[in-house]
PDB file of C-alpha atoms in Angstrom:
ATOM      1  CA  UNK A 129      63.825 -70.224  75.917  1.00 46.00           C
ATOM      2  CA  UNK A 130      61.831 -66.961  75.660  1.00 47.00           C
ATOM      3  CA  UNK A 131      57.286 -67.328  75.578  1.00 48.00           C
ATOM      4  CA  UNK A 132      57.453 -66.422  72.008  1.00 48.00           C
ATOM      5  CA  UNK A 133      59.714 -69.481  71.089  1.00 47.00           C
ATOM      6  CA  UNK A 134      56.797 -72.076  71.950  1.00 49.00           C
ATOM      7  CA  UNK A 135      58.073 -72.835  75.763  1.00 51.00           C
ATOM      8  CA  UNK A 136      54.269 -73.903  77.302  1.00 45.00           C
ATOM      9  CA  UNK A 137      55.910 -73.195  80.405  1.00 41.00           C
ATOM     10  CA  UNK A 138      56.535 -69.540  80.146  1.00 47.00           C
ATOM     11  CA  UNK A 139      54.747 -66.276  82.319  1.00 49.00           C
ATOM     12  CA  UNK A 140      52.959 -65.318  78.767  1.00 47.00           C
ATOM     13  CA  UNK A 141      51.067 -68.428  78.160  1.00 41.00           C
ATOM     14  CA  UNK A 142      50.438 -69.143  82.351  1.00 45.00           C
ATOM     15  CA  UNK A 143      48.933 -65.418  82.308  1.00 48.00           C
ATOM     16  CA  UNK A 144      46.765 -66.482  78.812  1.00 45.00           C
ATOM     17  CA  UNK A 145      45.306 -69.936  80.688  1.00 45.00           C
ATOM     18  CA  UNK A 146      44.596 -67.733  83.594  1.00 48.00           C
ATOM     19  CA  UNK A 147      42.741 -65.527  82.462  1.00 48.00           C
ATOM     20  CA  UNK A 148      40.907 -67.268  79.755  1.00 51.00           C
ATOM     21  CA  UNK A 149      40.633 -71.261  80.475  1.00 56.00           C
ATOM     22  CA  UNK A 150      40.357 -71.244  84.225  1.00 51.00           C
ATOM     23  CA  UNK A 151      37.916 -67.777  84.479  1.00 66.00           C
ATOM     24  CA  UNK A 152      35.945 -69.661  82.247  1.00 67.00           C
ATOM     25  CA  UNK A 153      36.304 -73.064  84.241  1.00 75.00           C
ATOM     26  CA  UNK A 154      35.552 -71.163  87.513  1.00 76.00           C
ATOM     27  CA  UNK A 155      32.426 -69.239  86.291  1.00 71.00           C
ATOM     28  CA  UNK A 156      30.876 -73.029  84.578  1.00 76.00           C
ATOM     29  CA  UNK A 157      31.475 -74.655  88.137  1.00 80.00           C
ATOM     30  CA  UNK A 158      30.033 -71.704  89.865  1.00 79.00           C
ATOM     31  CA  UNK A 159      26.913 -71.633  87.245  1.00 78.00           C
ATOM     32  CA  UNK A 160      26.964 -75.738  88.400  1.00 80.00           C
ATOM     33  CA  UNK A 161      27.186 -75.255  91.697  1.00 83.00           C
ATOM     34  CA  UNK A 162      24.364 -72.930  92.000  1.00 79.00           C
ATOM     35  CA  UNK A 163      21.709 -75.387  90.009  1.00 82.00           C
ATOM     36  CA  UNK A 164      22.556 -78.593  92.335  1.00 84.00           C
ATOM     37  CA  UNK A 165      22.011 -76.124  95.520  1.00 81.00           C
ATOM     38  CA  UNK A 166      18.278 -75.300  94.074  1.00 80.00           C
ATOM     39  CA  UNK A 167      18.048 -78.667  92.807  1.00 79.00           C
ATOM     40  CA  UNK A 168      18.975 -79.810  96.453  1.00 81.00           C
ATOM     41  CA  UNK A 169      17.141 -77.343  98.075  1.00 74.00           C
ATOM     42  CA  UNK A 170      13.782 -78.513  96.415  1.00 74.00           C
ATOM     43  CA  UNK A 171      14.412 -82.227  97.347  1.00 75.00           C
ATOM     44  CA  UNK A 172      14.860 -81.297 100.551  1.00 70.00           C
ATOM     45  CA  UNK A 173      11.978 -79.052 100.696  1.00 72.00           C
ATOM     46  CA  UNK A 174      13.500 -75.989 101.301  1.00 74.00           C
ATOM     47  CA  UNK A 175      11.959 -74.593  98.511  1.00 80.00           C
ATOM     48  CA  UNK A 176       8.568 -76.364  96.623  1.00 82.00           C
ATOM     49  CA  UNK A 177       8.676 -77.945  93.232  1.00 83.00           C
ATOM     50  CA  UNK A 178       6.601 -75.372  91.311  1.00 84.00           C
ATOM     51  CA  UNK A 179       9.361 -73.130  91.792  1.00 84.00           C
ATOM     52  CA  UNK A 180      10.188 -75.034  88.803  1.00 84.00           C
ATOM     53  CA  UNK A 181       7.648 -73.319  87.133  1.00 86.00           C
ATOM     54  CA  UNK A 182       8.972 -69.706  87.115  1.00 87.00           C
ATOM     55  CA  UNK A 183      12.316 -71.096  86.238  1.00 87.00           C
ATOM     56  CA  UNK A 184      10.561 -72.147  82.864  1.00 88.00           C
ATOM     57  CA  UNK A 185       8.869 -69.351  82.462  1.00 89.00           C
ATOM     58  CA  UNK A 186      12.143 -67.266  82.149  1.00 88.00           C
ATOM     59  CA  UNK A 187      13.494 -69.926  79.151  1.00 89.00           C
ATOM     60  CA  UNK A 188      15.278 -67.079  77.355  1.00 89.00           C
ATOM     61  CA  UNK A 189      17.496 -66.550  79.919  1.00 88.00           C
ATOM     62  CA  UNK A 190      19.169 -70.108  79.576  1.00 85.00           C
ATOM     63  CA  UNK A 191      18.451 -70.141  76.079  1.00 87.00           C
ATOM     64  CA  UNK A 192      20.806 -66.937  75.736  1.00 85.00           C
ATOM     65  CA  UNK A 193      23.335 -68.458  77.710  1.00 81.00           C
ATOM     66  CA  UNK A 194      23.824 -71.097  75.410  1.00 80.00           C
ATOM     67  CA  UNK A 195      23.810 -68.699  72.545  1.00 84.00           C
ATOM     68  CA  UNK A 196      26.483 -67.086  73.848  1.00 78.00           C
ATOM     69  CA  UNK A 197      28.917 -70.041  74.914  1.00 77.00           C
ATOM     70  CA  UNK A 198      28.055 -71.823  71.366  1.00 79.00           C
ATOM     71  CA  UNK A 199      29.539 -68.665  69.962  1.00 79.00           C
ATOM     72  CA  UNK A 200      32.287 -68.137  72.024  1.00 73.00           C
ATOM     73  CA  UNK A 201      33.059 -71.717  71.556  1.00 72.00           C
ATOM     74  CA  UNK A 202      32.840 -71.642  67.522  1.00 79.00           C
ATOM     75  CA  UNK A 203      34.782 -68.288  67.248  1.00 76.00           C
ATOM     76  CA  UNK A 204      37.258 -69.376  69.598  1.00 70.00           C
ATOM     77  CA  UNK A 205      36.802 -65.963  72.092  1.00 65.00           C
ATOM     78  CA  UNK A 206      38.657 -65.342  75.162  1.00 63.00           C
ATOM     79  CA  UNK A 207      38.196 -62.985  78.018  1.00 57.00           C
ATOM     80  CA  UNK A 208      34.994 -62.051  79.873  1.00 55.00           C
ATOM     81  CA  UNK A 209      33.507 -63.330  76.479  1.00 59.00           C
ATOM     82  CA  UNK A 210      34.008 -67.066  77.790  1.00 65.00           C
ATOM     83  CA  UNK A 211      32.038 -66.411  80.820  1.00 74.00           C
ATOM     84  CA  UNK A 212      29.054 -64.613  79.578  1.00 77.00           C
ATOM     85  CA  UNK A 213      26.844 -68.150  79.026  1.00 78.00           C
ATOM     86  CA  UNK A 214      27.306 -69.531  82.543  1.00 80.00           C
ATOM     87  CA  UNK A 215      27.091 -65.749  84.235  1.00 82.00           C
ATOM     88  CA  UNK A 216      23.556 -65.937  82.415  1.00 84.00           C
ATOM     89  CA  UNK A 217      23.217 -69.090  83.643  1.00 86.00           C
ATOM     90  CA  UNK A 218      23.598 -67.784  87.317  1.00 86.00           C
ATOM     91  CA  UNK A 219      21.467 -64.879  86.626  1.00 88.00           C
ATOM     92  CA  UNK A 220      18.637 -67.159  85.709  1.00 88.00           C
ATOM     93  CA  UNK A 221      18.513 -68.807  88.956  1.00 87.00           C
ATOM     94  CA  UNK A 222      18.563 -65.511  91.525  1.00 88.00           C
ATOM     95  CA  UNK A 223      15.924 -64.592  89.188  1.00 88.00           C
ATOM     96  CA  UNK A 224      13.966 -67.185  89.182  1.00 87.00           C
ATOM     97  CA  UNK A 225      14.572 -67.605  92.815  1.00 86.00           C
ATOM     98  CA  UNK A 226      13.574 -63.561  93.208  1.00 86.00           C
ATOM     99  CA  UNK A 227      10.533 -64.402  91.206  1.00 85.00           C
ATOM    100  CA  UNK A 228       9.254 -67.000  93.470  1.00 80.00           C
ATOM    101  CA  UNK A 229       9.944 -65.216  96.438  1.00 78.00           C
ATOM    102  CA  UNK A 230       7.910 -61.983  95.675  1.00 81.00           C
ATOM    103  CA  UNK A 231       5.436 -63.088  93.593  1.00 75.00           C
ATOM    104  CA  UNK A 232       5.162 -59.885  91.886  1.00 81.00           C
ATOM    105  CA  UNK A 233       4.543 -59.557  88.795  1.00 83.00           C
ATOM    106  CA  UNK A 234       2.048 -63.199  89.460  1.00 84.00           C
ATOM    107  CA  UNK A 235       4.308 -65.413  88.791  1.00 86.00           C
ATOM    108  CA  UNK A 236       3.392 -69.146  87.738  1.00 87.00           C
ATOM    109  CA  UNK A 237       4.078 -70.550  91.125  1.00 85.00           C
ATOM    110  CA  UNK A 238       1.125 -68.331  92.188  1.00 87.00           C
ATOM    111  CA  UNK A 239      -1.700 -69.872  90.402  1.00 88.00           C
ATOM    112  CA  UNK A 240      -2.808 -72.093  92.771  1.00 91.00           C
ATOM    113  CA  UNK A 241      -3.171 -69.274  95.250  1.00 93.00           C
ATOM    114  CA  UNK A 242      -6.841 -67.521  96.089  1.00 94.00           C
ATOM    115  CA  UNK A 243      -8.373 -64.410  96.930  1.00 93.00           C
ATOM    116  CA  UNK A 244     -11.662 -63.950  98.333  1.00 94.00           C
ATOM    117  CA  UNK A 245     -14.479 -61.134  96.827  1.00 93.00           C
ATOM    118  CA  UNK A 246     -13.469 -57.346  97.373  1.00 92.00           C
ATOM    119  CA  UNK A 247     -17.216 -56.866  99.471  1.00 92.00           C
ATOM    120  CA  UNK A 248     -16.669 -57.690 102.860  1.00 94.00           C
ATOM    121  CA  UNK A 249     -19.762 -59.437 104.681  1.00 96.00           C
ATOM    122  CA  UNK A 250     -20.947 -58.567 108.527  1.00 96.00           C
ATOM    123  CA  UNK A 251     -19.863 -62.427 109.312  1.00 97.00           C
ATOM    124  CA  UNK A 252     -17.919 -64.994 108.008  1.00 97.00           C
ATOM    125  CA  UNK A 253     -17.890 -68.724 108.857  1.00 98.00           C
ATOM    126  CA  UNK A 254     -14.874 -70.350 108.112  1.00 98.00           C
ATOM    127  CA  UNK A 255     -13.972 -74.008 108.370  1.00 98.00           C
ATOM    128  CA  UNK A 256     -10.253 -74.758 107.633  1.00 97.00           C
ATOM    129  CA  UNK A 257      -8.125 -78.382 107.520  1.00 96.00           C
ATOM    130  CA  UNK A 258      -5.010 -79.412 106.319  1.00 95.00           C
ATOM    131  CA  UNK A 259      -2.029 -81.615 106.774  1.00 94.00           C
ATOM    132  CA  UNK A 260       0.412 -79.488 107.364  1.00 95.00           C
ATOM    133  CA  UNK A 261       1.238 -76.000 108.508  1.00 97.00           C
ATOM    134  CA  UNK A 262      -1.526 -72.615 108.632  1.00 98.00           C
ATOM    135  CA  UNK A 263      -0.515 -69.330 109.468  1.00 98.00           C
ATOM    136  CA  UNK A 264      -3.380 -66.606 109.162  1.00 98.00           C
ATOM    137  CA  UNK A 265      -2.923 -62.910 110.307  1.00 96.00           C
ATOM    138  CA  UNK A 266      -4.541 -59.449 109.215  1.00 95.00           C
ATOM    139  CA  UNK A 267      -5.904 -58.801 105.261  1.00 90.00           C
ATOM    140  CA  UNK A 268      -7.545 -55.573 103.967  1.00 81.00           C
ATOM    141  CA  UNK A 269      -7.351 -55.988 100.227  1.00 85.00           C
ATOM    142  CA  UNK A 270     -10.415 -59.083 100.050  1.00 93.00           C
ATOM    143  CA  UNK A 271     -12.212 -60.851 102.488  1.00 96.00           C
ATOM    144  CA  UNK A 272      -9.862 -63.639 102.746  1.00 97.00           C
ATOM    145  CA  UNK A 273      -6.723 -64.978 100.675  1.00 96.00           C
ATOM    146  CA  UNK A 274      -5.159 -68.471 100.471  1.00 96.00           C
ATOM    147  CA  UNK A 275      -1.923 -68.784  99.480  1.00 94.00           C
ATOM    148  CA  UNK A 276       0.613 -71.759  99.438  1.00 93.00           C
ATOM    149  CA  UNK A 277       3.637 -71.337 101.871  1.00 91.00           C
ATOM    150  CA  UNK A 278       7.008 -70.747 100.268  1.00 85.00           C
ATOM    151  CA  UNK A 279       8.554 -73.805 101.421  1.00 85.00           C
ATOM    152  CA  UNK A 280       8.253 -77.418 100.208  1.00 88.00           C
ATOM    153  CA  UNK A 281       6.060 -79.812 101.374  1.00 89.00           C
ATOM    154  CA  UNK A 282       3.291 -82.310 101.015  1.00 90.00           C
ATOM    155  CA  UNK A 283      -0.020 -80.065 101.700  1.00 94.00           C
ATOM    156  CA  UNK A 284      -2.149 -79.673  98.852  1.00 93.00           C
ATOM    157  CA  UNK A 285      -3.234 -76.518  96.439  1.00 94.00           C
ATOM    158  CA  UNK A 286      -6.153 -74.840  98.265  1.00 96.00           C
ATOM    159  CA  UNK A 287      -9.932 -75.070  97.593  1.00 95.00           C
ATOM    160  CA  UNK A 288     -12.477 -73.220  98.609  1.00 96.00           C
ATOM    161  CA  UNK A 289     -16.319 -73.781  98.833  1.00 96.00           C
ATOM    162  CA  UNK A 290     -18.628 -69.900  99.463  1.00 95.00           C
ATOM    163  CA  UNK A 291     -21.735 -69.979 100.354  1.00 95.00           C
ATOM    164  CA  UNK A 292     -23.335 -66.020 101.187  1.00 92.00           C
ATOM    165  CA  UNK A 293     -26.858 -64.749 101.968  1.00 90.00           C
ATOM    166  CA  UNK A 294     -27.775 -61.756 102.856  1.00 90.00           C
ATOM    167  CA  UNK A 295     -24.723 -60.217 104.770  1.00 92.00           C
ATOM    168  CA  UNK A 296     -23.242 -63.702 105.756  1.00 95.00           C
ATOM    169  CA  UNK A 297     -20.520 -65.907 104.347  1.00 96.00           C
ATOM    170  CA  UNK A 298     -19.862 -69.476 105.068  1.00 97.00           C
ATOM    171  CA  UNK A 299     -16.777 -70.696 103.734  1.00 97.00           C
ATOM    172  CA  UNK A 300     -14.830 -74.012 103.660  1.00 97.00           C
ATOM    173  CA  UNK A 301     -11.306 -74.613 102.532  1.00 97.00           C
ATOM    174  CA  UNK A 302      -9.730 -77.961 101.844  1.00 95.00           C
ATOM    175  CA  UNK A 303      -7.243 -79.703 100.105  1.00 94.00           C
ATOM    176  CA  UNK A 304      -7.134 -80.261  96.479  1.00 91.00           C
ATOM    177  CA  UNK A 305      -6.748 -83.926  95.839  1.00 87.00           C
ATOM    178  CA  UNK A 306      -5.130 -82.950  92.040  1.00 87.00           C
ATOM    179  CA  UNK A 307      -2.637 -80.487  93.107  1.00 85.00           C
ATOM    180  CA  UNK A 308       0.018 -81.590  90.617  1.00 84.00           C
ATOM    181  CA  UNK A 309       3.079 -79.601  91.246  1.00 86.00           C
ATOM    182  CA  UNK A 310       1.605 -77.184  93.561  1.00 92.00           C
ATOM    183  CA  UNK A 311       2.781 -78.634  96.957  1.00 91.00           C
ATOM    184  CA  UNK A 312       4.043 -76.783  99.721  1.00 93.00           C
ATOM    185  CA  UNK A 313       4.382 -76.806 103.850  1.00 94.00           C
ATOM    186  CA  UNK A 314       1.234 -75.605 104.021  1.00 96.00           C
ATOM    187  CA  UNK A 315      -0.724 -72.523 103.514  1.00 97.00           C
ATOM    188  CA  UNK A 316      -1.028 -68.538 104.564  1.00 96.00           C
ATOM    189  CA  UNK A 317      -4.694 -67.122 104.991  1.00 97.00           C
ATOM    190  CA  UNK A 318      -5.207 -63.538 105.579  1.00 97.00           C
ATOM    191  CA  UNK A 319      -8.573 -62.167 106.795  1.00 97.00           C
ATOM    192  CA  UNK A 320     -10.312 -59.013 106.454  1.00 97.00           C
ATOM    193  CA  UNK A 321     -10.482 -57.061 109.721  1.00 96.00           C
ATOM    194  CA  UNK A 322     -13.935 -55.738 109.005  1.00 96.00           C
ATOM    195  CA  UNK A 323     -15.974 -58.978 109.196  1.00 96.00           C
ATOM    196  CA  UNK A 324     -16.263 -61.027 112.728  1.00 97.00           C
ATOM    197  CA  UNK A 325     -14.927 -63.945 112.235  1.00 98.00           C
ATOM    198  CA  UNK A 326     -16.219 -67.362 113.496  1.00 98.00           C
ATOM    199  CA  UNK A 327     -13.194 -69.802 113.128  1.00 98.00           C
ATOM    200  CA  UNK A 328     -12.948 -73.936 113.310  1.00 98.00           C
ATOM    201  CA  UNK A 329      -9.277 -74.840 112.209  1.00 98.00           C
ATOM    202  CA  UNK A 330      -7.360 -78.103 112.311  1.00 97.00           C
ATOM    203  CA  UNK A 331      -4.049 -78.170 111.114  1.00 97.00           C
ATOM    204  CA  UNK A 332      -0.249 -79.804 111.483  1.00 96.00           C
ATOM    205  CA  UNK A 333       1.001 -76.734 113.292  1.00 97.00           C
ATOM    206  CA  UNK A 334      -0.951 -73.379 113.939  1.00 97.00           C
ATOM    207  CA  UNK A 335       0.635 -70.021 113.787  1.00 97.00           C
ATOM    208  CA  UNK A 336      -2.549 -67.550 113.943  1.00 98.00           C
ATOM    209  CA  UNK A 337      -2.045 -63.782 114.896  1.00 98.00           C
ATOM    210  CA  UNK A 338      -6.055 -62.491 115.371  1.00 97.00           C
ATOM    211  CA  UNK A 339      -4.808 -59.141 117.492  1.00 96.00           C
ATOM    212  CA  UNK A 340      -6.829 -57.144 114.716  1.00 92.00           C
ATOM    213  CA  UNK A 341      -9.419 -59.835 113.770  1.00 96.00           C
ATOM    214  CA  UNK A 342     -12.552 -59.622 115.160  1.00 96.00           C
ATOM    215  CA  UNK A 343     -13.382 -63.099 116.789  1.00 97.00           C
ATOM    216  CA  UNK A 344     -17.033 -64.191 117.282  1.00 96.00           C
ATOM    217  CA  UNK A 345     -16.055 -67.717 117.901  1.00 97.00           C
ATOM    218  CA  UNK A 346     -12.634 -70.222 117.548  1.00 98.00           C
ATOM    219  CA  UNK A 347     -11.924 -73.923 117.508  1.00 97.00           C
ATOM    220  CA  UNK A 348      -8.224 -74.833 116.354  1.00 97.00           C
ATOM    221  CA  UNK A 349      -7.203 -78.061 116.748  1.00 96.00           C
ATOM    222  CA  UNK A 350      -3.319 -78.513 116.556  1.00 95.00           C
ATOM    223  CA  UNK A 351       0.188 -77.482 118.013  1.00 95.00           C
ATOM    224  CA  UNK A 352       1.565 -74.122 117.987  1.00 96.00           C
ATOM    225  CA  UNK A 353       0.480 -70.662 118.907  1.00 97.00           C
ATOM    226  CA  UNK A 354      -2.148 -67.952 119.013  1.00 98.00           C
ATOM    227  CA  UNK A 355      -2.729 -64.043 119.669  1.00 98.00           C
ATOM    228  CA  UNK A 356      -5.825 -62.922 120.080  1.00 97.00           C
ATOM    229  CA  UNK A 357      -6.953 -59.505 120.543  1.00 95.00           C
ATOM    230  CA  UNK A 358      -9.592 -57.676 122.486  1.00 95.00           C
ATOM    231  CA  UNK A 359     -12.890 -59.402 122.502  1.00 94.00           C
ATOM    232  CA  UNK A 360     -16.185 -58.144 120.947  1.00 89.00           C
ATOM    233  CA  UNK A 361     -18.565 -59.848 123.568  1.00 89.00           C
ATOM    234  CA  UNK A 362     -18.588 -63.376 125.006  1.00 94.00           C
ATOM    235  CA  UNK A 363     -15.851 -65.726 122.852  1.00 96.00           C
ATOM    236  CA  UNK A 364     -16.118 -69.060 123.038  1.00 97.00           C
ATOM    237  CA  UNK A 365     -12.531 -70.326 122.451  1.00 97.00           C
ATOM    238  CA  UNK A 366     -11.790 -74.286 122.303  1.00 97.00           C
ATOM    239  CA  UNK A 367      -8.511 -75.377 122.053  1.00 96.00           C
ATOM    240  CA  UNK A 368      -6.649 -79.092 121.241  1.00 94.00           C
ATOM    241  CA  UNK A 369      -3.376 -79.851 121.387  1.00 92.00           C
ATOM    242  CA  UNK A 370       0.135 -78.501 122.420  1.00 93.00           C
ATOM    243  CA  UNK A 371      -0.764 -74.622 121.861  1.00 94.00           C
ATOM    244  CA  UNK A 372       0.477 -71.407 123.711  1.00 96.00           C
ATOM    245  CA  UNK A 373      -2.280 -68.949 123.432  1.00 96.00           C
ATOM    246  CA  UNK A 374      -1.858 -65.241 124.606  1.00 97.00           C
ATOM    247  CA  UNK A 375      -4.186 -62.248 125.370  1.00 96.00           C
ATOM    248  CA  UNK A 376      -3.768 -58.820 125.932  1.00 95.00           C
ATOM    249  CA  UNK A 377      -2.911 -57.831 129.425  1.00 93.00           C
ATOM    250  CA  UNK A 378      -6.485 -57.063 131.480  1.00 92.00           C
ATOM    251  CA  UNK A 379      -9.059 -59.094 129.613  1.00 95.00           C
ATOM    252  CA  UNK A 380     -11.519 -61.182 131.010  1.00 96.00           C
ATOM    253  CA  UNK A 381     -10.602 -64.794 130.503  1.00 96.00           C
ATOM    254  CA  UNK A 382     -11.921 -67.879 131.959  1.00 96.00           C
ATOM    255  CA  UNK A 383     -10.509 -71.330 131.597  1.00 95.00           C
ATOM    256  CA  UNK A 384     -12.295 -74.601 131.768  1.00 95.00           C
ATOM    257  CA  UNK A 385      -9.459 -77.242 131.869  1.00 92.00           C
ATOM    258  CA  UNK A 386      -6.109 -77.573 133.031  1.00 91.00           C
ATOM    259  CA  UNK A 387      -4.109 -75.389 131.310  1.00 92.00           C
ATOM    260  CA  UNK A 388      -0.997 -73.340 132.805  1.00 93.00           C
ATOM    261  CA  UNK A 389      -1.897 -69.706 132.994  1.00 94.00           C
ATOM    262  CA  UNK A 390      -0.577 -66.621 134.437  1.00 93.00           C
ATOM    263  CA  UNK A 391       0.478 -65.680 138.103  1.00 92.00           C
ATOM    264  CA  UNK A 392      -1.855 -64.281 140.164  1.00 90.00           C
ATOM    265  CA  UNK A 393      -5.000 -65.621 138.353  1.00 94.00           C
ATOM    266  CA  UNK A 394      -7.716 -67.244 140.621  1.00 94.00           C
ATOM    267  CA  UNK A 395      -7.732 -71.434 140.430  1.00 93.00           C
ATOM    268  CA  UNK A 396     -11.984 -72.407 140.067  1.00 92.00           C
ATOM    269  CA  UNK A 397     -13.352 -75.836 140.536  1.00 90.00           C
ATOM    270  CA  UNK A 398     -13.387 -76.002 136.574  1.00 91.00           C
ATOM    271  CA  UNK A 399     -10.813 -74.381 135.751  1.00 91.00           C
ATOM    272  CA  UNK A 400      -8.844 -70.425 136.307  1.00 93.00           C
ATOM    273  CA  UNK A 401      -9.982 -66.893 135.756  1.00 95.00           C
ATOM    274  CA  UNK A 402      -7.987 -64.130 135.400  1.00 94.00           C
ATOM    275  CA  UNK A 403      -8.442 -60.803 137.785  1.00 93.00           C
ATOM    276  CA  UNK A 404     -10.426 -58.514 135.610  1.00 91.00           C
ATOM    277  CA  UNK A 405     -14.193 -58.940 135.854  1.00 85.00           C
ATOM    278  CA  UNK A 406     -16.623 -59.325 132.695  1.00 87.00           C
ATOM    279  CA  UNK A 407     -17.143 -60.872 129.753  1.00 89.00           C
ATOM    280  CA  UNK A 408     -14.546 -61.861 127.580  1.00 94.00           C
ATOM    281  CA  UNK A 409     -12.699 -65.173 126.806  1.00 97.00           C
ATOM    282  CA  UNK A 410     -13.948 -68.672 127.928  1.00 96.00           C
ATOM    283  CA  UNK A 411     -11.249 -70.944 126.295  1.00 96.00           C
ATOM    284  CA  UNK A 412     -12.146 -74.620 126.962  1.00 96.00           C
ATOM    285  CA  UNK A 413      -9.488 -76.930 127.060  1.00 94.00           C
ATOM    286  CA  UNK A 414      -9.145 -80.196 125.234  1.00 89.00           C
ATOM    287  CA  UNK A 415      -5.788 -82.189 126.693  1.00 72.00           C
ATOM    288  CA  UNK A 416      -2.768 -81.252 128.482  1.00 76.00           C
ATOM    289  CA  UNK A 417      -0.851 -78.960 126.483  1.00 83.00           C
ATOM    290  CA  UNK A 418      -2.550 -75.499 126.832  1.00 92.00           C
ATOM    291  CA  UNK A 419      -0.622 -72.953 128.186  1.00 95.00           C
ATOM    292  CA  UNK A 420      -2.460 -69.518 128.841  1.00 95.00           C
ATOM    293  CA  UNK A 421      -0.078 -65.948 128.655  1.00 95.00           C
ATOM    294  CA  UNK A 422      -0.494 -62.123 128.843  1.00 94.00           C
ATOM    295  CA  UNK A 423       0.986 -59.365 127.117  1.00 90.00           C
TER     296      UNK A 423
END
């Protein structure tokens, strides 16, 4: 029995299912596929819920896909026709995913994030707590920024409190009580390397890179790790908790505590110093977990 004569096992109609019913099948699962892994990757907190947000925002994508698999459905298409609605599908997601990621153009997952005034004061003040994790390195475009980490979590949306006279700033950030949607691991703060800086942070886990920040004072309370750069003057540096704090190799640095620091450094009844004379770092030590290192 030849194809033509109706045999539904023949090459002919095998080749038709394979190219039209199972492409189609395939590219649906894959379309499926890809939504659980978001959907599993924000329950998991790999990503944040108000990535959510810049899904919705790009509604005519989905909306297009299911314009186009209505149509191939009603007018009964085959081919690469079938697989245009769940191909969109697909394309919505690395999109939206893109989106999030970059944050460019602002995206909705953004709005919770802050920027600080363009005019950059002498001094700023800046007290800093949250729940979860802070990472805060260089800025040049405003005196500060806040914005929420890119992973999921349970830290709130930013707020901040300014208070400025003259050519000082006093600034306090905190977390939002009403955040909605706008949860995330925690937050990144940049800082403008034209202002001295007098930092008291308290955090989950600290991450802070101040080689180019001028320091005038720092208190961080939590686990993690800091760089600081060269000092301006006399810093007074207190540290609590598990932290591993390095300094460039050469500066001044006393230590009032117990705290593991570098060979060759000179043990003191209240502490260790390190070789070079002067005035530099005096990091006081709150606990057991302070580990001192040069680079």
């Amino acid at each position: 029995m030849t194809p033509e004569s109706g045999d539904p096992f023949g090459r002919g109609f095998g080749r038709a299912v394979e190219a039209s019913e199972f492409s189609s099948l395939w590219a649906w699962l894959m379309a499926g596929l890809s939504m659980v892994a978001i959907g599993t990757a924000i329950i998991g907190r790999l990503f944040p819920v108000v990535m959510a947000l810049d899904l919705v925002a790009l509604w005519p994508v989905p909306a297009l896909a299911v314009v186009a698999a209505l149509i191939a459905r009603l007018l009964r298409l085959r081919g690469v026709s079938r697989v245009v609605g769940p191909l969109l599908l697909v394309t919505w997601l690395i999109l939206g995913v893109g989106w999030w990621s970059t944050g460019t153009p602002p995206s909705p997952s953004r709005a919770a994030d802050i920027l600080g005034p363009p005019q950059v004061p002498a001094e700023v003040a800046l007290g800093i707590s949250l729940d979860g994790e802070l990472t805060i390195g260089p800025g040049s475009a405003h005196v500060y920024s806040v914005r929420l980490a890119r992973r999921g979590g349970a830290v709130g949306a930013p707020d901040v409190l300014e208070a400025r006279q003259d050519d000082a700033m006093a600034m306090t950030v905190r977390e939002r009580p009403d955040s909605g949607w706008y949860l995330s691991s925690g937050w990144d703060v940049t800082l403008h390397p034209a202002a001295l800086w007098r930092i008291d942070a308290t955090a989950r886990t600290v991450s802070l890179d101040l080689t180019g920040i001028p320091i005038g004072e720092l208190q961080v309370a939590g686990d993690g790790t800091i760089a600081l750069g060269d000092p301006v003057g006399p810093v007074a540096v207190h540290l609590d908790g598990n932290v591993e704090v390095s300094v460039p190799f050469g500066v001044p640095v006393k230590v009032v505590g117990a705290a593991e620091v570098p060979a060759g450094w000179e043990s003191t009844d209240a502490g260790a110093t390190s070789p070079t004379a002067g005035e530099g770092y005096v990091i006081t030590v709150a606990g057991q977990g302070i580990r001192v290192t040069e680079r």
